[in-house]
Tab-separated table of C-alpha atoms in Angstrom:
chain	number	residue	atom	x	y	z
A	411	GLY	CA	69.033	-115.960	11.898
A	412	ASN	CA	71.678	-116.624	14.570
A	413	PRO	CA	69.892	-118.067	17.664
A	414	TYR	CA	72.600	-116.599	19.942
A	415	TYR	CA	72.230	-113.088	18.546
A	416	TYR	CA	70.444	-112.020	21.730
A	417	SER	CA	72.697	-113.955	24.087
A	418	TYR	CA	73.621	-112.387	27.430
A	419	PRO	CA	77.201	-111.326	26.498
A	420	ARG	CA	76.003	-109.748	23.254
A	421	MET	CA	73.206	-107.947	25.077
A	422	LEU	CA	75.757	-106.477	27.495
A	423	ALA	CA	77.900	-105.332	24.574
A	424	MET	CA	74.879	-103.754	22.882
A	425	ALA	CA	73.917	-102.009	26.113
A	426	THR	CA	77.383	-100.579	26.705
A	427	THR	CA	78.342	-99.665	23.124
A	428	ALA	CA	75.033	-98.595	21.596
A	429	SER	CA	75.079	-95.081	20.162
A	430	THR	CA	71.299	-94.771	20.122
A	431	PRO	CA	69.665	-92.187	22.438
A	432	TYR	CA	67.824	-94.902	24.368
A	433	SER	CA	69.263	-97.612	26.592
A	434	LEU	CA	68.727	-101.321	26.119
A	435	SER	CA	67.057	-102.993	29.100
A	436	LEU	CA	68.180	-106.530	29.815
A	437	PHE	CA	64.667	-107.263	31.106
A	438	GLN	CA	62.827	-106.465	27.859
A	439	PRO	CA	61.156	-109.603	26.465
A	440	GLU	CA	62.501	-108.937	22.968
A	441	ALA	CA	66.039	-108.754	24.310
A	442	GLN	CA	65.799	-112.301	25.677
A	443	LYS	CA	64.702	-113.984	22.457
A	444	VAL	CA	66.294	-117.415	22.123
A	445	SER	CA	65.534	-120.138	19.623
A	446	PRO	CA	63.520	-123.034	21.102
A	447	ASP	CA	66.014	-125.435	19.545
A	448	ALA	CA	68.980	-123.771	21.194
A	449	PRO	CA	70.747	-125.811	23.893
A	450	CYS	CA	70.097	-124.746	27.480
A	451	ASN	CA	73.094	-123.007	28.966
A	452	ASP	CA	72.984	-121.387	32.373
A	453	ASP	CA	75.693	-118.955	31.256
A	454	TYR	CA	73.236	-117.422	28.809
A	455	ILE	CA	69.822	-118.059	30.314
A	456	SER	CA	69.005	-117.596	34.000
A	457	ALA	CA	65.594	-118.409	35.474
A	458	PRO	CA	64.135	-116.148	38.170
A	459	PRO	CA	64.920	-117.415	41.670
A	460	ALA	CA	62.276	-119.602	43.249
A	461	PRO	CA	60.528	-118.136	46.301
A	462	PRO	CA	61.823	-119.542	49.595
A	463	LEU	CA	59.865	-122.354	51.183
A	464	LYS	CA	58.004	-121.327	54.306
A	465	HIS	CA	57.382	-124.392	56.445
A	466	LEU	CA	55.087	-123.926	59.413
A	467	HIS	CA	56.895	-124.534	62.693
A	468	GLY	CA	55.127	-126.178	65.613
A	469	THR	CA	56.300	-126.359	69.214
A	470	THR	CA	55.517	-125.320	72.774
A	471	THR	CA	58.174	-124.039	75.158
A	472	LEU	CA	57.679	-122.152	78.414
A	473	ALA	CA	59.679	-120.834	81.340
A	474	PHE	CA	58.850	-118.894	84.466
A	475	LYS	CA	60.591	-117.570	87.548
A	476	PHE	CA	59.346	-118.488	91.017
A	477	GLN	CA	60.677	-118.476	94.542
A	478	GLY	CA	62.585	-121.724	93.961
A	479	GLY	CA	64.401	-120.682	90.767
A	480	VAL	CA	63.481	-120.883	87.079
A	481	LEU	CA	61.396	-123.725	85.693
A	482	ILE	CA	61.581	-124.625	81.992
A	483	ALA	CA	59.198	-127.046	80.276
A	484	VAL	CA	59.080	-128.023	76.590
A	485	ASP	CA	57.549	-130.612	74.286
A	486	SER	CA	59.573	-132.770	71.872
A	487	ARG	CA	57.707	-132.730	68.531
A	488	ALA	CA	59.297	-131.419	65.331
A	489	THR	CA	57.117	-130.655	62.315
A	490	MET	CA	57.528	-129.696	58.664
A	491	GLY	CA	54.230	-128.094	57.809
A	492	ALA	CA	51.574	-130.734	58.503
A	493	PHE	CA	54.165	-133.525	58.585
A	494	ILE	CA	55.429	-134.753	61.985
A	495	SER	CA	59.122	-135.331	61.364
A	496	SER	CA	60.137	-136.368	64.898
A	497	GLN	CA	58.722	-136.963	68.360
A	498	HIS	CA	62.072	-137.014	70.158
A	499	VAL	CA	63.682	-133.594	69.731
A	500	LYS	CA	65.541	-132.227	72.722
A	501	LYS	CA	64.447	-128.584	72.855
A	502	ILE	CA	66.461	-127.614	75.927
A	503	ILE	CA	70.144	-126.887	75.336
A	504	GLU	CA	72.651	-126.637	78.172
A	505	VAL	CA	74.654	-123.487	77.418
A	506	THR	CA	76.774	-123.496	80.602
A	507	ASP	CA	76.472	-125.192	83.979
A	508	HIS	CA	74.118	-122.421	85.138
A	509	ILE	CA	72.445	-121.243	81.881
A	510	ILE	CA	70.162	-123.129	79.514
A	511	GLY	CA	68.303	-122.176	76.347
A	512	THR	CA	65.164	-123.392	74.625
A	513	MET	CA	64.412	-124.104	70.951
A	514	ALA	CA	61.473	-122.732	68.966
A	515	GLY	CA	61.505	-122.063	65.234
A	516	GLY	CA	63.996	-123.775	62.962
A	517	ALA	CA	65.655	-126.651	64.798
A	518	ALA	CA	68.965	-126.300	62.939
A	519	ASP	CA	69.090	-122.529	63.475
A	520	CYS	CA	68.398	-122.787	67.204
A	521	LEU	CA	70.770	-125.688	67.805
A	522	PHE	CA	73.666	-124.186	65.878
A	523	TRP	CA	73.506	-120.672	67.301
A	524	GLU	CA	72.923	-121.783	70.878
A	525	ARG	CA	76.007	-123.962	70.587
A	526	VAL	CA	77.852	-120.886	69.350
A	527	LEU	CA	76.529	-119.060	72.409
A	528	GLY	CA	77.948	-121.811	74.599
A	529	GLN	CA	81.365	-121.324	72.996
A	530	GLU	CA	81.196	-117.564	73.513
A	531	CYS	CA	80.235	-118.011	77.172
A	532	ARG	CA	83.125	-120.396	77.713
A	533	MET	CA	85.567	-117.964	76.105
A	534	TYR	CA	84.220	-115.196	78.355
A	535	GLU	CA	84.842	-117.327	81.444
A	536	LEU	CA	88.393	-118.169	80.337
A	537	ARG	CA	89.240	-114.519	79.672
A	538	ASN	CA	87.614	-113.034	82.791
A	539	LYS	CA	88.102	-115.895	85.280
A	540	ARG	CA	84.456	-115.771	86.364
A	541	LYS	CA	81.088	-117.053	85.233
A	542	ILE	CA	79.142	-115.035	82.705
A	543	SER	CA	75.864	-113.482	83.825
A	544	VAL	CA	72.569	-114.480	82.233
A	545	ALA	CA	72.083	-110.893	81.051
A	546	ALA	CA	75.462	-110.895	79.282
A	547	ALA	CA	74.809	-114.297	77.679
A	548	SER	CA	71.415	-113.192	76.383
A	549	LYS	CA	72.956	-109.965	75.071
A	550	ILE	CA	75.614	-111.884	73.151
A	551	PHE	CA	72.943	-114.092	71.632
A	552	SER	CA	70.737	-111.114	70.775
A	553	ASN	CA	73.657	-109.324	69.084
A	554	ILE	CA	74.365	-112.401	66.976
A	555	MET	CA	70.712	-112.635	65.950
A	556	TYR	CA	70.552	-108.924	65.134
A	557	SER	CA	73.582	-109.224	62.855
A	558	TYR	CA	71.686	-111.866	60.836
A	559	ALA	CA	68.258	-110.201	60.970
A	560	GLY	CA	66.326	-110.485	57.708
A	561	ARG	CA	68.463	-113.337	56.379
A	562	GLY	CA	65.975	-116.132	56.896
A	563	LEU	CA	66.799	-117.390	60.382
A	564	SER	CA	63.890	-118.668	62.476
A	565	VAL	CA	64.769	-118.549	66.170
A	566	GLY	CA	62.671	-117.908	69.258
A	567	THR	CA	64.582	-118.880	72.370
A	568	MET	CA	64.451	-118.285	76.095
A	569	VAL	CA	67.737	-117.888	77.941
A	570	ALA	CA	67.294	-118.863	81.579
A	571	GLY	CA	69.751	-119.194	84.395
A	572	TRP	CA	70.957	-118.204	87.847
A	573	ASP	CA	73.794	-115.751	88.481
A	574	GLU	CA	74.933	-113.362	91.221
A	575	THR	CA	71.689	-111.411	90.954
A	576	GLY	CA	69.480	-114.489	91.345
A	577	PRO	CA	67.180	-116.212	88.835
A	578	GLN	CA	67.043	-114.537	85.412
A	579	LEU	CA	64.913	-115.105	82.325
A	580	TYR	CA	65.211	-113.507	78.875
A	581	TYR	CA	63.499	-113.966	75.521
A	582	CYS	CA	65.492	-113.523	72.286
A	583	ASP	CA	64.478	-114.062	68.668
A	584	SER	CA	65.952	-113.968	65.175
A	585	GLU	CA	64.972	-110.314	64.626
A	586	GLY	CA	67.201	-109.128	67.470
A	587	VAL	CA	64.431	-108.748	70.052
A	588	ARG	CA	65.581	-109.193	73.661
A	589	LEU	CA	63.101	-109.032	76.533
A	590	LYS	CA	63.467	-109.616	80.254
A	591	GLY	CA	60.523	-111.074	82.121
A	592	ASP	CA	59.166	-113.445	84.735
A	593	LEU	CA	57.173	-115.701	82.388
A	594	PHE	CA	57.398	-116.531	78.682
A	595	SER	CA	55.870	-119.112	76.392
A	596	VAL	CA	57.045	-119.478	72.785
A	597	GLY	CA	55.710	-121.558	69.900
A	598	SER	CA	52.497	-122.457	68.115
A	599	GLY	CA	51.057	-123.957	71.296
A	600	SER	CA	51.987	-121.008	73.500
A	601	TYR	CA	48.435	-119.626	73.361
A	602	PHE	CA	47.108	-122.696	75.139
A	603	ALA	CA	50.021	-122.837	77.581
A	604	HIS	CA	49.419	-119.188	78.486
A	605	GLY	CA	45.795	-120.017	79.277
A	606	VAL	CA	46.959	-122.402	81.990
A	607	LEU	CA	49.814	-120.213	83.219
A	608	ASP	CA	47.685	-117.067	83.457
A	609	ARG	CA	45.232	-118.900	85.681
A	610	GLU	CA	47.556	-120.832	87.984
A	611	TYR	CA	50.960	-119.126	87.996
A	612	ARG	CA	52.137	-117.303	91.104
A	613	TYR	CA	55.596	-116.441	92.336
A	614	ASP	CA	55.365	-118.303	95.653
A	615	LEU	CA	54.909	-121.740	94.069
A	616	SER	CA	56.726	-124.597	95.719
A	617	VAL	CA	59.048	-126.722	93.588
A	618	PRO	CA	56.551	-129.626	93.229
A	619	GLU	CA	53.767	-127.166	92.361
A	620	ALA	CA	55.956	-125.460	89.741
A	621	ILE	CA	56.826	-128.798	88.157
A	622	GLU	CA	53.182	-129.830	87.965
A	623	LEU	CA	52.214	-126.457	86.503
A	624	GLY	CA	54.849	-126.758	83.788
A	625	LYS	CA	53.713	-130.286	82.934
A	626	LYS	CA	50.059	-129.253	82.895
A	627	ALA	CA	50.659	-126.261	80.607
A	628	ILE	CA	52.620	-128.352	78.109
A	629	PHE	CA	50.002	-131.107	78.234
A	630	HIS	CA	47.137	-128.744	77.425
A	631	ALA	CA	49.162	-127.223	74.586
A	632	THR	CA	49.879	-130.632	73.058
A	633	HIS	CA	46.208	-131.551	73.410
A	634	ARG	CA	45.015	-128.556	71.368
A	635	ASP	CA	47.973	-127.796	69.076
A	636	THR	CA	48.814	-130.300	66.338
A	637	GLY	CA	52.343	-128.920	66.085
A	638	SER	CA	53.136	-129.882	69.684
A	639	GLY	CA	53.398	-133.337	71.208
A	640	GLY	CA	55.748	-136.182	71.966
A	641	LYS	CA	57.283	-135.936	75.414
A	642	VAL	CA	57.324	-133.217	78.046
A	643	MET	CA	60.751	-132.303	79.417
A	644	VAL	CA	61.162	-130.227	82.576
A	645	TYR	CA	64.343	-128.550	83.841
A	646	LEU	CA	64.875	-126.547	87.016
A	647	VAL	CA	67.575	-123.904	87.433
A	648	THR	CA	68.649	-123.053	90.996
A	649	ALA	CA	71.685	-121.470	92.634
A	650	ALA	CA	73.437	-124.836	92.288
A	651	GLY	CA	72.900	-124.884	88.521
A	652	TRP	CA	70.429	-126.590	86.216
A	653	GLN	CA	69.013	-130.042	86.755
A	654	LYS	CA	66.844	-132.268	84.625
A	655	ILE	CA	63.655	-133.113	86.490
A	656	LEU	CA	61.719	-135.392	84.169
A	657	ARG	CA	61.014	-136.522	80.624
A	658	GLU	CA	57.589	-138.131	80.216
A	659	ASP	CA	55.286	-139.028	77.363
A	660	VAL	CA	52.427	-136.530	77.187
A	661	THR	CA	49.921	-139.363	76.769
A	662	GLU	CA	50.632	-140.330	80.387
A	663	GLN	CA	48.989	-137.048	81.410
A	664	TYR	CA	45.631	-137.978	79.905
A	665	PRO	CA	43.007	-138.873	82.542
A	666	PHE	CA	42.117	-142.318	81.231
A	667	GLU	CA	39.090	-143.964	82.765
A	668	THR	CA	38.507	-147.678	82.983
A	669	VAL	CA	35.097	-148.699	81.671
A	670	GLU	CA	33.668	-152.140	82.319
A	671	LEU	CA	31.532	-153.548	79.546
A	672	GLU	CA	28.834	-156.116	80.174
A	673	LEU	CA	28.339	-158.581	77.363
A	674	HIS	CA	24.868	-160.027	76.977
A	675	SER	CA	24.428	-163.286	75.128
């Protein structure tokens, strides 16, 4: 008749002191019987954990190497599923004066860990009295991501820069993947950006041509992908370091046509 007869502490005592040939499972329905009139107490009753929320992430980021350096172009829209939470997110993070990183995935995850990368790069420079290479910076970031693999982080970043070996570009994600390449595009709109890049990219692009290609790829991605939009931001990394080229609204890229209407009375 006691409603707390099958309480959690008593169940543990029964399981550890029972002399019966079978063991008492704490997950048997009959072992969790509690009176409906009994007060709720988290010390005695624990609900199963809720499944983690899986918001869809939308973005478009791209970077490619060419004869003039490394060009990086991104959009500025942040989404939570189908909800547009912001149109003004800065998805390019200045890690050092010659290395930058991009954001794709969870905004908080990318921003926090790329700031940590910036601290690690600064500590490296103070200890060794020289600038860190892009390869070493991307390796540090990849090692950090690998140590947290499977713990719910959502990060897909490109680490771009210029060091003693010239322009360098790496892709790193939250599962510890680290890839070196000449061209990457990350995010929900990357499929559309790749369609433009695959057709028009070449290594001998001039700086104005590379800037226009980056803008065009981001524009087409924002036109077809609902998770991408806002403004297009373009950075260029050269031997002198990174420089911000432009930040424009993507709607300015649309080829508007003026139509004259004739009104007849």
